[in-house]
CSV table of N, CA, C and O in Angstrom, one decimal:
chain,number,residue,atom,x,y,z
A,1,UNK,N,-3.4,-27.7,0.7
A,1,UNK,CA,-2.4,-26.8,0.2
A,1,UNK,C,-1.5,-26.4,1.4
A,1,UNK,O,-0.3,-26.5,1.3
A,2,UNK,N,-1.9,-26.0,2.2
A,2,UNK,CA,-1.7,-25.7,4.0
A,2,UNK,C,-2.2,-26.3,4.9
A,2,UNK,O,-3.4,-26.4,5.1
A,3,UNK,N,-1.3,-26.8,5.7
A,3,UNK,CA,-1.9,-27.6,7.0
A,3,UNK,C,-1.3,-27.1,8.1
A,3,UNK,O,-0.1,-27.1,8.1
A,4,UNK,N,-2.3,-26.6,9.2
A,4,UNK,CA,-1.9,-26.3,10.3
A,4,UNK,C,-2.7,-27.0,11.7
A,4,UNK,O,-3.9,-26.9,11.9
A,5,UNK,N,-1.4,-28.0,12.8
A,5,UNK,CA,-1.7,-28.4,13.7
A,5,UNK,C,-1.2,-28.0,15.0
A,5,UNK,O,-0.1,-28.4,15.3
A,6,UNK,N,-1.8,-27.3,15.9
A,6,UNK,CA,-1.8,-26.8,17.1
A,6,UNK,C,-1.4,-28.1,17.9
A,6,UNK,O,-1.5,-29.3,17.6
A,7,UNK,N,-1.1,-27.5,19.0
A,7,UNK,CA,-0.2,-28.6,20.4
A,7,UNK,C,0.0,-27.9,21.5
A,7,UNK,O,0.1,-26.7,21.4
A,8,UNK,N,0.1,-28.4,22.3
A,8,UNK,CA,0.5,-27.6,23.9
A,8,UNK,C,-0.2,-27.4,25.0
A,8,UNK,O,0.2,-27.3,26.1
A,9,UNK,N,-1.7,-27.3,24.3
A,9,UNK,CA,-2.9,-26.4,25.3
A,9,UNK,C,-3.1,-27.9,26.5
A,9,UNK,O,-3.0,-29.1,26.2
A,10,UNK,N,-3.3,-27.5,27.5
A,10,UNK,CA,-4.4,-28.7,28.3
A,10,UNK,C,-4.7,-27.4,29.7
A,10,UNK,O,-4.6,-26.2,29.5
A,11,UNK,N,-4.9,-28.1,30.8
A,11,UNK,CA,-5.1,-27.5,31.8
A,11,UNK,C,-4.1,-26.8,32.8
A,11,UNK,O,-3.6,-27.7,33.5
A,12,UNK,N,-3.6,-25.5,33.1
A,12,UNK,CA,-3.0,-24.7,34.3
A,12,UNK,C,-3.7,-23.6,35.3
A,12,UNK,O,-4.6,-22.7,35.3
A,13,UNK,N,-2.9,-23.9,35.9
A,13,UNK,CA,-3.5,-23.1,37.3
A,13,UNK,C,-3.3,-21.6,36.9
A,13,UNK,O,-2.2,-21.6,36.2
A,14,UNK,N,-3.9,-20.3,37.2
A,14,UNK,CA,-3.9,-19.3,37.1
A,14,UNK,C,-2.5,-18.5,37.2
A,14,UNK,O,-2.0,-19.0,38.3
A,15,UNK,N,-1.7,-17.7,36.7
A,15,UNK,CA,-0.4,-17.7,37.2
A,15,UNK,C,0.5,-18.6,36.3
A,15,UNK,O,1.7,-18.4,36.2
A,16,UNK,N,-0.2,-19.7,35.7
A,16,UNK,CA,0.9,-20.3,35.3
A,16,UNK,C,1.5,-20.2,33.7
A,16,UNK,O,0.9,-19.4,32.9
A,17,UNK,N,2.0,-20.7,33.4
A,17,UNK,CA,2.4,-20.9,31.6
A,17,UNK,C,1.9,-21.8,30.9
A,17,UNK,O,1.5,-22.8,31.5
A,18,UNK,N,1.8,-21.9,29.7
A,18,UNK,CA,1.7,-22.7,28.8
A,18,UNK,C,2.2,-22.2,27.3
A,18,UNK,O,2.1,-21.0,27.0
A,19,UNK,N,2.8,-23.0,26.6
A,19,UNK,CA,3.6,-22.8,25.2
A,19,UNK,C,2.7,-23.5,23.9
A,19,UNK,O,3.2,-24.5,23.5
A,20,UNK,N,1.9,-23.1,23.5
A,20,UNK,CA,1.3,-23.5,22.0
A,20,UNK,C,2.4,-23.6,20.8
A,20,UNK,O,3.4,-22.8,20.6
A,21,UNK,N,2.1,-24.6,19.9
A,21,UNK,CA,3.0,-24.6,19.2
A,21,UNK,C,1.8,-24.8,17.6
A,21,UNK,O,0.6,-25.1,17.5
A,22,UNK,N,2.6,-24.6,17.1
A,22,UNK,CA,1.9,-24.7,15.2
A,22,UNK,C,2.5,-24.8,14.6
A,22,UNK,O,3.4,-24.0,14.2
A,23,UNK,N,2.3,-26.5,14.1
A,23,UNK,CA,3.4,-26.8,13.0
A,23,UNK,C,3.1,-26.5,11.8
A,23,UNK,O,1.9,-26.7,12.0
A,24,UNK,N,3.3,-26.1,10.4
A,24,UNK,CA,3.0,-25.8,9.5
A,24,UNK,C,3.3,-27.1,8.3
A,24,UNK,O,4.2,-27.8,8.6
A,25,UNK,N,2.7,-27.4,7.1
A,25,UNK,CA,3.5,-27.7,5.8
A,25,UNK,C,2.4,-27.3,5.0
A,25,UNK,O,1.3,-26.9,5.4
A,26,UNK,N,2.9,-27.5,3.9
A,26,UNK,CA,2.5,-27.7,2.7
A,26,UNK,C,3.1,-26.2,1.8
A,26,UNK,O,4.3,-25.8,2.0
A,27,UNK,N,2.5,-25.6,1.0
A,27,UNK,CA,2.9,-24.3,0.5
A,27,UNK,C,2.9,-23.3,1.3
A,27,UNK,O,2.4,-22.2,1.0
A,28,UNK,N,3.5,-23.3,2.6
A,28,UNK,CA,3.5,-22.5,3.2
A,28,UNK,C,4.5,-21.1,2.8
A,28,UNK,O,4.4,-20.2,3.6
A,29,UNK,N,5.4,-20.8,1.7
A,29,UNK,CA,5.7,-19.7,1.6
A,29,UNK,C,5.2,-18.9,0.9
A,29,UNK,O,5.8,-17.9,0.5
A,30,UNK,N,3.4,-19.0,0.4
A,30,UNK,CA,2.9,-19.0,-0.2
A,30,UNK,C,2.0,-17.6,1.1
A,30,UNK,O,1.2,-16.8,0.5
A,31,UNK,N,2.0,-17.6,2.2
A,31,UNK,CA,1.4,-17.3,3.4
A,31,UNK,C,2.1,-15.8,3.6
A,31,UNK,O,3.4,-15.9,3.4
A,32,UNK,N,1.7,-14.8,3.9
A,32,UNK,CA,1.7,-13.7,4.1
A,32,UNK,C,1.4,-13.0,5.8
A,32,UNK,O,1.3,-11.9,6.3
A,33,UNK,N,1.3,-14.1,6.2
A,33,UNK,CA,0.9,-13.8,8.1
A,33,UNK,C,0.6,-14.7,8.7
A,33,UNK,O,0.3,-15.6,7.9
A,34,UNK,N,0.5,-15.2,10.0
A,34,UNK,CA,0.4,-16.4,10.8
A,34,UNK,C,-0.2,-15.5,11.8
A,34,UNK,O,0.0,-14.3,11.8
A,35,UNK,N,-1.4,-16.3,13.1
A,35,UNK,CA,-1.6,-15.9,13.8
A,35,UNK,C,-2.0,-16.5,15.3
A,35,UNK,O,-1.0,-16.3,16.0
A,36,UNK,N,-2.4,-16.7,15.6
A,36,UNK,CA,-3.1,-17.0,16.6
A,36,UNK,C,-4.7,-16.3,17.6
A,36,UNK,O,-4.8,-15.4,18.5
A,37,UNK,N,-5.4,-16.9,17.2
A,37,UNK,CA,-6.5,-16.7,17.4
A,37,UNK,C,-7.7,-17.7,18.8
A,37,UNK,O,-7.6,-18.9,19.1
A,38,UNK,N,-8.2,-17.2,19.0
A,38,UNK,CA,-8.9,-18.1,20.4
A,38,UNK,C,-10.2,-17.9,20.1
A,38,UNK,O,-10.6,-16.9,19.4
A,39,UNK,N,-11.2,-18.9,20.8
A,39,UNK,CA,-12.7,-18.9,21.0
A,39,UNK,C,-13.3,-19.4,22.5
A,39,UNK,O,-13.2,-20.5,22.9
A,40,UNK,N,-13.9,-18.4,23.2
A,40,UNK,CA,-14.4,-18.5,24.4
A,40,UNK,C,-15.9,-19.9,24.1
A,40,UNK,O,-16.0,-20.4,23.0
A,41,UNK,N,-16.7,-20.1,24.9
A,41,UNK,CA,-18.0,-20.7,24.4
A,41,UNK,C,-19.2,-19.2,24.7
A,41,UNK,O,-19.2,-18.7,25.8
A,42,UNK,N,-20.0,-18.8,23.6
A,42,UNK,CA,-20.6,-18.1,23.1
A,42,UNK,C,-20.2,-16.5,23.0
A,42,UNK,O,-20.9,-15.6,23.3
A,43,UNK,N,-18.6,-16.3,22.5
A,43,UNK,CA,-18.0,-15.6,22.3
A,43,UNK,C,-17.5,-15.8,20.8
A,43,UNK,O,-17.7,-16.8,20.2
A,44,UNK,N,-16.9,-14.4,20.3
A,44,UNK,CA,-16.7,-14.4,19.0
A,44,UNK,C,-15.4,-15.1,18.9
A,44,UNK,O,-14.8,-15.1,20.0
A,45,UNK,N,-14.8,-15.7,18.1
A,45,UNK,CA,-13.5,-15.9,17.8
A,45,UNK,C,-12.8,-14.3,18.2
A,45,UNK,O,-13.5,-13.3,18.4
A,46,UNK,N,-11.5,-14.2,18.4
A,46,UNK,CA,-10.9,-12.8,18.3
A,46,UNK,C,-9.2,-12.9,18.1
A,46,UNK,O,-8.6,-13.9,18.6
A,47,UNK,N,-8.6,-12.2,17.4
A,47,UNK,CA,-7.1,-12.1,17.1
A,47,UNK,C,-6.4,-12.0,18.7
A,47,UNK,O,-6.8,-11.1,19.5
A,48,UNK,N,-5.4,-13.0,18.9
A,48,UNK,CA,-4.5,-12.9,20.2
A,48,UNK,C,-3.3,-12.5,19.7
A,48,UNK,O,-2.7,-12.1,20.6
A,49,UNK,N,-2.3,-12.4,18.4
A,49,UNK,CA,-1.7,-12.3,18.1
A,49,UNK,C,-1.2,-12.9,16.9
A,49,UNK,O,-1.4,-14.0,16.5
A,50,UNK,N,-0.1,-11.7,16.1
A,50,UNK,CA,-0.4,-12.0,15.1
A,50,UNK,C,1.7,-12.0,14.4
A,50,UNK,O,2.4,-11.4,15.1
A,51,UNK,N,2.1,-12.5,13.4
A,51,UNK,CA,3.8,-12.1,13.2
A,51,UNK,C,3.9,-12.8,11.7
A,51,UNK,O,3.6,-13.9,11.4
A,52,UNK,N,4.4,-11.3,10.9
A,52,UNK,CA,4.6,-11.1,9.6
A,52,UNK,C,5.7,-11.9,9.5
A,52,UNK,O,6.4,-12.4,10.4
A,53,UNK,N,5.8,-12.0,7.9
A,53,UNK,CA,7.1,-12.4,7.4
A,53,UNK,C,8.5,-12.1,7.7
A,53,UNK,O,9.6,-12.5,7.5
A,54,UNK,N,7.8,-11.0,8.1
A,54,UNK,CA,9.5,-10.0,8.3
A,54,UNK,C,9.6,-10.0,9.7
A,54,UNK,O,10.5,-9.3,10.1
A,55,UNK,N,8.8,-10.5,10.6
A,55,UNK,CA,8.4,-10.7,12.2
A,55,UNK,C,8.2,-9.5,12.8
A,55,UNK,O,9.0,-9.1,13.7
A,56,UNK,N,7.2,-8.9,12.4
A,56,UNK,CA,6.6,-7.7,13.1
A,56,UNK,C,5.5,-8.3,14.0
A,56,UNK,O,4.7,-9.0,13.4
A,57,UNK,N,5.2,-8.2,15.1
A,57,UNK,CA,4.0,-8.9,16.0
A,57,UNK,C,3.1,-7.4,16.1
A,57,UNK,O,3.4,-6.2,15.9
A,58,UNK,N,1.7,-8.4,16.6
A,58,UNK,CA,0.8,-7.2,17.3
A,58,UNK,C,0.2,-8.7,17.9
A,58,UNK,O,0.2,-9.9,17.7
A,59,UNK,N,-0.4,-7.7,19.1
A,59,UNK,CA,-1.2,-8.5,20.5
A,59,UNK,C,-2.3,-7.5,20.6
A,59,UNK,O,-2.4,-6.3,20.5
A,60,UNK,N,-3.4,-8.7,21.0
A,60,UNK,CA,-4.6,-7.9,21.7
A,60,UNK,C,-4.8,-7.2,22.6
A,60,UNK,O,-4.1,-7.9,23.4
A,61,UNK,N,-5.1,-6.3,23.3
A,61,UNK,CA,-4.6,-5.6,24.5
A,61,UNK,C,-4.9,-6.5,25.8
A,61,UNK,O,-4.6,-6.0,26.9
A,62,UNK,N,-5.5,-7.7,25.7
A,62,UNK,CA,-6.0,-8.5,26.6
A,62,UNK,C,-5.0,-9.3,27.2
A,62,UNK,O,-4.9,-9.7,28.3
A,63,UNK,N,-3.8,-9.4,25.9
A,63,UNK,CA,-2.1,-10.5,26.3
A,63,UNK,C,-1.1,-9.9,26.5
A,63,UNK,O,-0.1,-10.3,27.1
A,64,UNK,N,-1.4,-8.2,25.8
A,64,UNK,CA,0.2,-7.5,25.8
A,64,UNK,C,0.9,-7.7,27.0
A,64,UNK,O,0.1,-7.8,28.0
A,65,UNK,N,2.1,-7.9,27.2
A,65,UNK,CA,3.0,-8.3,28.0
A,65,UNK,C,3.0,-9.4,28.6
A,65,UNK,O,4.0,-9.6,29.3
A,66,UNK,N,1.9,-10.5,28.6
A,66,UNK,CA,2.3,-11.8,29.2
A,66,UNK,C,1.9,-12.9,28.0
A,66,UNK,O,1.8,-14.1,28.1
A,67,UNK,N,1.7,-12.3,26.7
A,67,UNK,CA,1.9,-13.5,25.6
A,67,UNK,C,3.0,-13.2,24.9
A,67,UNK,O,3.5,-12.1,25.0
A,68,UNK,N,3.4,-14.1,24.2
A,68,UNK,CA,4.5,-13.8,23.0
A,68,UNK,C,4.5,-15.0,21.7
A,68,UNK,O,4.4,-16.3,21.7
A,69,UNK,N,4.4,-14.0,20.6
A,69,UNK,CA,4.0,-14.8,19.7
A,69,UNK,C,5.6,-15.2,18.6
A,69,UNK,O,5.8,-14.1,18.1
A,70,UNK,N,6.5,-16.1,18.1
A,70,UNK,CA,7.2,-16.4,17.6
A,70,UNK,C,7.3,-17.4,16.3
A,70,UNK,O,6.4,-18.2,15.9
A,71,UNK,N,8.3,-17.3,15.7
A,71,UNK,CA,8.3,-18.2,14.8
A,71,UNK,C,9.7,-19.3,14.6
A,71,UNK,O,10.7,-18.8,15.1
A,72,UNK,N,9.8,-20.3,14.2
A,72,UNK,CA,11.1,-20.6,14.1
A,72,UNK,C,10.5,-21.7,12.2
A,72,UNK,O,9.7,-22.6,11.9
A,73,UNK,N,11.6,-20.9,11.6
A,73,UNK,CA,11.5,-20.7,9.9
A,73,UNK,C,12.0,-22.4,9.9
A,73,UNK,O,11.4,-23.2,9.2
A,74,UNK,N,13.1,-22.8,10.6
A,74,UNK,CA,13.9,-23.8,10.4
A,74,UNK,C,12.8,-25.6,10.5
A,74,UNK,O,12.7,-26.6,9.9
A,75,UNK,N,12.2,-24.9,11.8
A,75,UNK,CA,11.2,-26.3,12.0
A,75,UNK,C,9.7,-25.4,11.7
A,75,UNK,O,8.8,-25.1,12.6
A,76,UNK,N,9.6,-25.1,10.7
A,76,UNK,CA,8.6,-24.9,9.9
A,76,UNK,C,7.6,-24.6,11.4
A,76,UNK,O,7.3,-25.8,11.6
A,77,UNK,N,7.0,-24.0,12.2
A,77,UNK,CA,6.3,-24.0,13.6
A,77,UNK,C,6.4,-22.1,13.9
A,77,UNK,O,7.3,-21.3,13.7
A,78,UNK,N,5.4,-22.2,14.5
A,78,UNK,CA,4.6,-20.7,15.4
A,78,UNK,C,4.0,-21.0,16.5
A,78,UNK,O,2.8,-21.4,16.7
A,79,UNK,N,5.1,-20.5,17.8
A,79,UNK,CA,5.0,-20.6,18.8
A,79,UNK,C,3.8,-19.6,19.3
A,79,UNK,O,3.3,-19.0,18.4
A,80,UNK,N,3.1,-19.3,20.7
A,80,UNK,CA,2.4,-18.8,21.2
A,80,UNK,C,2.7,-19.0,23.0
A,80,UNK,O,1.9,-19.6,23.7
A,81,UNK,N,4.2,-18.2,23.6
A,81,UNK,CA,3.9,-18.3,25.1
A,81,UNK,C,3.2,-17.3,25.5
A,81,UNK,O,2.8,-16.2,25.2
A,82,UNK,N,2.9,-18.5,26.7
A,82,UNK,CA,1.5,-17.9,27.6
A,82,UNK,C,1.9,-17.9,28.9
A,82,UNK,O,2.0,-19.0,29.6
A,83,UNK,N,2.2,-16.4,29.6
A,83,UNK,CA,2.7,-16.3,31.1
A,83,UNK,C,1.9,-15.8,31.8
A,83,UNK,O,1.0,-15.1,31.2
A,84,UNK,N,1.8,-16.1,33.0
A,84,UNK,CA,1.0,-15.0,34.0
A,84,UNK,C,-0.6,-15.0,33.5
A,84,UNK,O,-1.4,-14.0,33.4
A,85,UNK,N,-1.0,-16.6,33.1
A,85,UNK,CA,-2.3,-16.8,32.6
A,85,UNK,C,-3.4,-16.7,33.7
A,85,UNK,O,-3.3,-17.0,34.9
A,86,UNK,N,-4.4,-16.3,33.2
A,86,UNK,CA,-6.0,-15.8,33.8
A,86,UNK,C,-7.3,-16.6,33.5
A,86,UNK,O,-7.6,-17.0,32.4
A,87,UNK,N,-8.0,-16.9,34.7
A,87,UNK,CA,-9.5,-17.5,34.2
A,87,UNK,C,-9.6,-16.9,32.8
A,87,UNK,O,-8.9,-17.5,32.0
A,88,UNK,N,-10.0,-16.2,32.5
A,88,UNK,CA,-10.5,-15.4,31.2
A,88,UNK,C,-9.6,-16.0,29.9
A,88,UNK,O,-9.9,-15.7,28.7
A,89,UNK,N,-9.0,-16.6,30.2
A,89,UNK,CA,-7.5,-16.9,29.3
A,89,UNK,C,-8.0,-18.2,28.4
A,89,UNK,O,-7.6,-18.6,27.3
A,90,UNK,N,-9.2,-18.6,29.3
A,90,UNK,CA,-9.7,-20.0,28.5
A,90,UNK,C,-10.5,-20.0,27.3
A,90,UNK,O,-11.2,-19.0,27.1
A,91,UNK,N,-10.4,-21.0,26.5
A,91,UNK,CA,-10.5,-20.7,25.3
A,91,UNK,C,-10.2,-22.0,24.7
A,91,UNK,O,-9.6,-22.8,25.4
A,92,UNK,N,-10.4,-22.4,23.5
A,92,UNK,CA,-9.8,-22.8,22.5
A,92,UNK,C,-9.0,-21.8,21.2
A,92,UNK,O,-9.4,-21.0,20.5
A,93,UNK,N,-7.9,-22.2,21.4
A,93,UNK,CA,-6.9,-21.5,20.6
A,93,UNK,C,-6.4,-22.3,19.3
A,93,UNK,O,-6.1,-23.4,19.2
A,94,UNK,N,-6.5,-21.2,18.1
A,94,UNK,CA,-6.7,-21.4,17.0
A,94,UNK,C,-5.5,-21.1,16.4
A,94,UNK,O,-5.2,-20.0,16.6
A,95,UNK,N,-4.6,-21.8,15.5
A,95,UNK,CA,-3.9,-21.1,14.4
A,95,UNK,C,-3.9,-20.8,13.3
A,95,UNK,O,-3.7,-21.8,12.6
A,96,UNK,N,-4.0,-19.6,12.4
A,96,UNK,CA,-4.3,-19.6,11.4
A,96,UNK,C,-3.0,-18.5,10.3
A,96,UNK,O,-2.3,-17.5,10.6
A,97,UNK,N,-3.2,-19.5,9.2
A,97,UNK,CA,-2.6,-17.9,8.3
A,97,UNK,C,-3.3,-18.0,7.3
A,97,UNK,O,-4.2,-18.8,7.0
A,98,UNK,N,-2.5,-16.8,6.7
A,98,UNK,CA,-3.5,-15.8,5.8
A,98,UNK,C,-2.8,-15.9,4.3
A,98,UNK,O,-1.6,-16.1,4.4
A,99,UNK,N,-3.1,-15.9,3.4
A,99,UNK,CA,-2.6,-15.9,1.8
A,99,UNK,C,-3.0,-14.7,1.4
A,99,UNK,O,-4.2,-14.4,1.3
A,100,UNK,N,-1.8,-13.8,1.2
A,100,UNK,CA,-2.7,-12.9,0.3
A,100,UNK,C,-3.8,-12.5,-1.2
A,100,UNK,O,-4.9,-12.0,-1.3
A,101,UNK,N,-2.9,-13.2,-2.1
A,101,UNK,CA,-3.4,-13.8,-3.3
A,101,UNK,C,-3.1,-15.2,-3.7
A,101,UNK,O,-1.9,-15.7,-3.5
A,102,UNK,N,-4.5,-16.2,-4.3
A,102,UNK,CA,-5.4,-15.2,-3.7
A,102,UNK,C,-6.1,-15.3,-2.8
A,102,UNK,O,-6.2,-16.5,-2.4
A,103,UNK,N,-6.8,-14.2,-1.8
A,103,UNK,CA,-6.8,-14.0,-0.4
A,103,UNK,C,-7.6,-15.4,-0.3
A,103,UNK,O,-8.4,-15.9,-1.1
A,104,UNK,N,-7.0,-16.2,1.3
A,104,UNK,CA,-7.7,-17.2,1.7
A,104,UNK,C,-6.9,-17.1,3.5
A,104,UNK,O,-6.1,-16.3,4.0
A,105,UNK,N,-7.5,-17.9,3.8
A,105,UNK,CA,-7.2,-18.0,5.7
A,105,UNK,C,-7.8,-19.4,5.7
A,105,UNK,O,-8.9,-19.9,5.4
A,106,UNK,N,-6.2,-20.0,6.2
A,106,UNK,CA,-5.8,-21.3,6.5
A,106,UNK,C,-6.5,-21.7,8.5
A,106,UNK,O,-6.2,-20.9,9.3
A,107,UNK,N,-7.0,-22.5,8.7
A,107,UNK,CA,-7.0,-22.6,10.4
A,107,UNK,C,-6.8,-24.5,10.7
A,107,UNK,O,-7.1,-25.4,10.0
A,108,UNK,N,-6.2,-24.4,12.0
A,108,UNK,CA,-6.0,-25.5,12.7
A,108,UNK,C,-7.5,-25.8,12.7
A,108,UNK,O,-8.5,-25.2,12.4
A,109,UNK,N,-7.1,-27.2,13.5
A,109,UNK,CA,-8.3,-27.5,14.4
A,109,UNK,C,-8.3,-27.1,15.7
A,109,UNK,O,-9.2,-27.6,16.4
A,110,UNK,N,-7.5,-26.3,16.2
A,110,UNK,CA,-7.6,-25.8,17.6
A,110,UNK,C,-6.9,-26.4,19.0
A,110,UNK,O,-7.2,-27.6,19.0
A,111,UNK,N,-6.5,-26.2,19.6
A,111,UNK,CA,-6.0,-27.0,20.9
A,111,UNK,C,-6.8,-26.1,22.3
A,111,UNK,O,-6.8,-24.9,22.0
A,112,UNK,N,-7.3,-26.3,23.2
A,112,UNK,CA,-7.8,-26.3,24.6
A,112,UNK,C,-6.9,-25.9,25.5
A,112,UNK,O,-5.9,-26.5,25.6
A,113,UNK,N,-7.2,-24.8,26.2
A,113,UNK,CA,-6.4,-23.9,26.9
A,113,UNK,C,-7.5,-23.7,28.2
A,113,UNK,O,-8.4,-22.9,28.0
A,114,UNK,N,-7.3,-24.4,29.3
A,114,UNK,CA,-8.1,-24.4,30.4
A,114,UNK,C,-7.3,-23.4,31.6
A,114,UNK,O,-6.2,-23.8,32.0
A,115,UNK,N,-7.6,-22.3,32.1
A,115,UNK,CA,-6.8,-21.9,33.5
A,115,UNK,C,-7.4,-21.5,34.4
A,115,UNK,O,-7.9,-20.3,34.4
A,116,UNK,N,-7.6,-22.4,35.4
A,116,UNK,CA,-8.0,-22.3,36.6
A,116,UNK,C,-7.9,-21.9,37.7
A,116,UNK,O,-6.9,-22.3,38.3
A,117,UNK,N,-8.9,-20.7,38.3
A,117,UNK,CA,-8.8,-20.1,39.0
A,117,UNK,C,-8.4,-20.1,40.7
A,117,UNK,O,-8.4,-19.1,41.3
């Protein structure tokens, strides 16, 4: 019904950037939130950010001010920059949205986000 495929992630040096991208199809206006989400290895999954329909964002306090989460409606995709990236930063990063009714949560298969210290 929804398919979401992540892109962008591989390996940067500490300091540096990286741009995730999430292309979307299928019923996607059917979707009530988009997000972006990450998983450390023996960590929980956690919200990195998140942008409504109406493009209201929220960030974890872990990215505020060097992530930014975007949308562009036209090429159906949900951006995720990544500046002034940290060891800690690594992860596999997830995209997912949400249906409100009835409620479901859509997820990528994830893309690899390595930053090296």
């Amino acid at each position: 019904q929804v398919q979401l495929v992540e892109s962008g992630g591989g390996l940067v040096q500490a300091g540096g950037s990286l741009r995730l991208s999430c292309a979307t199809s299928g019923s996607i206006f059917m979707i009530s939130l988009m997000g972006w989400y990450r998983q450390a290895p023996g960590k929980q999954r956690e919200l990195v950010a998140s942008i409504t329909t109406g493009g209201s964002t929220n960030y974890a306090d872990s990215v505020k001010g060097r992530f930014t989460i975007s949308r562009d409606n036209a090429k159906s995709t949900v951006y995720l920059q990544m500046n002034s990236l940290k060891p800690e930063d690594t992860a596999v990063y997830y995209c997912n949205a949400y249906r409100t009714w009835p409620n479901y949560n859509y997820w990528g298969k994830g893309t690899l986000v390595t930053v090296s210290s």
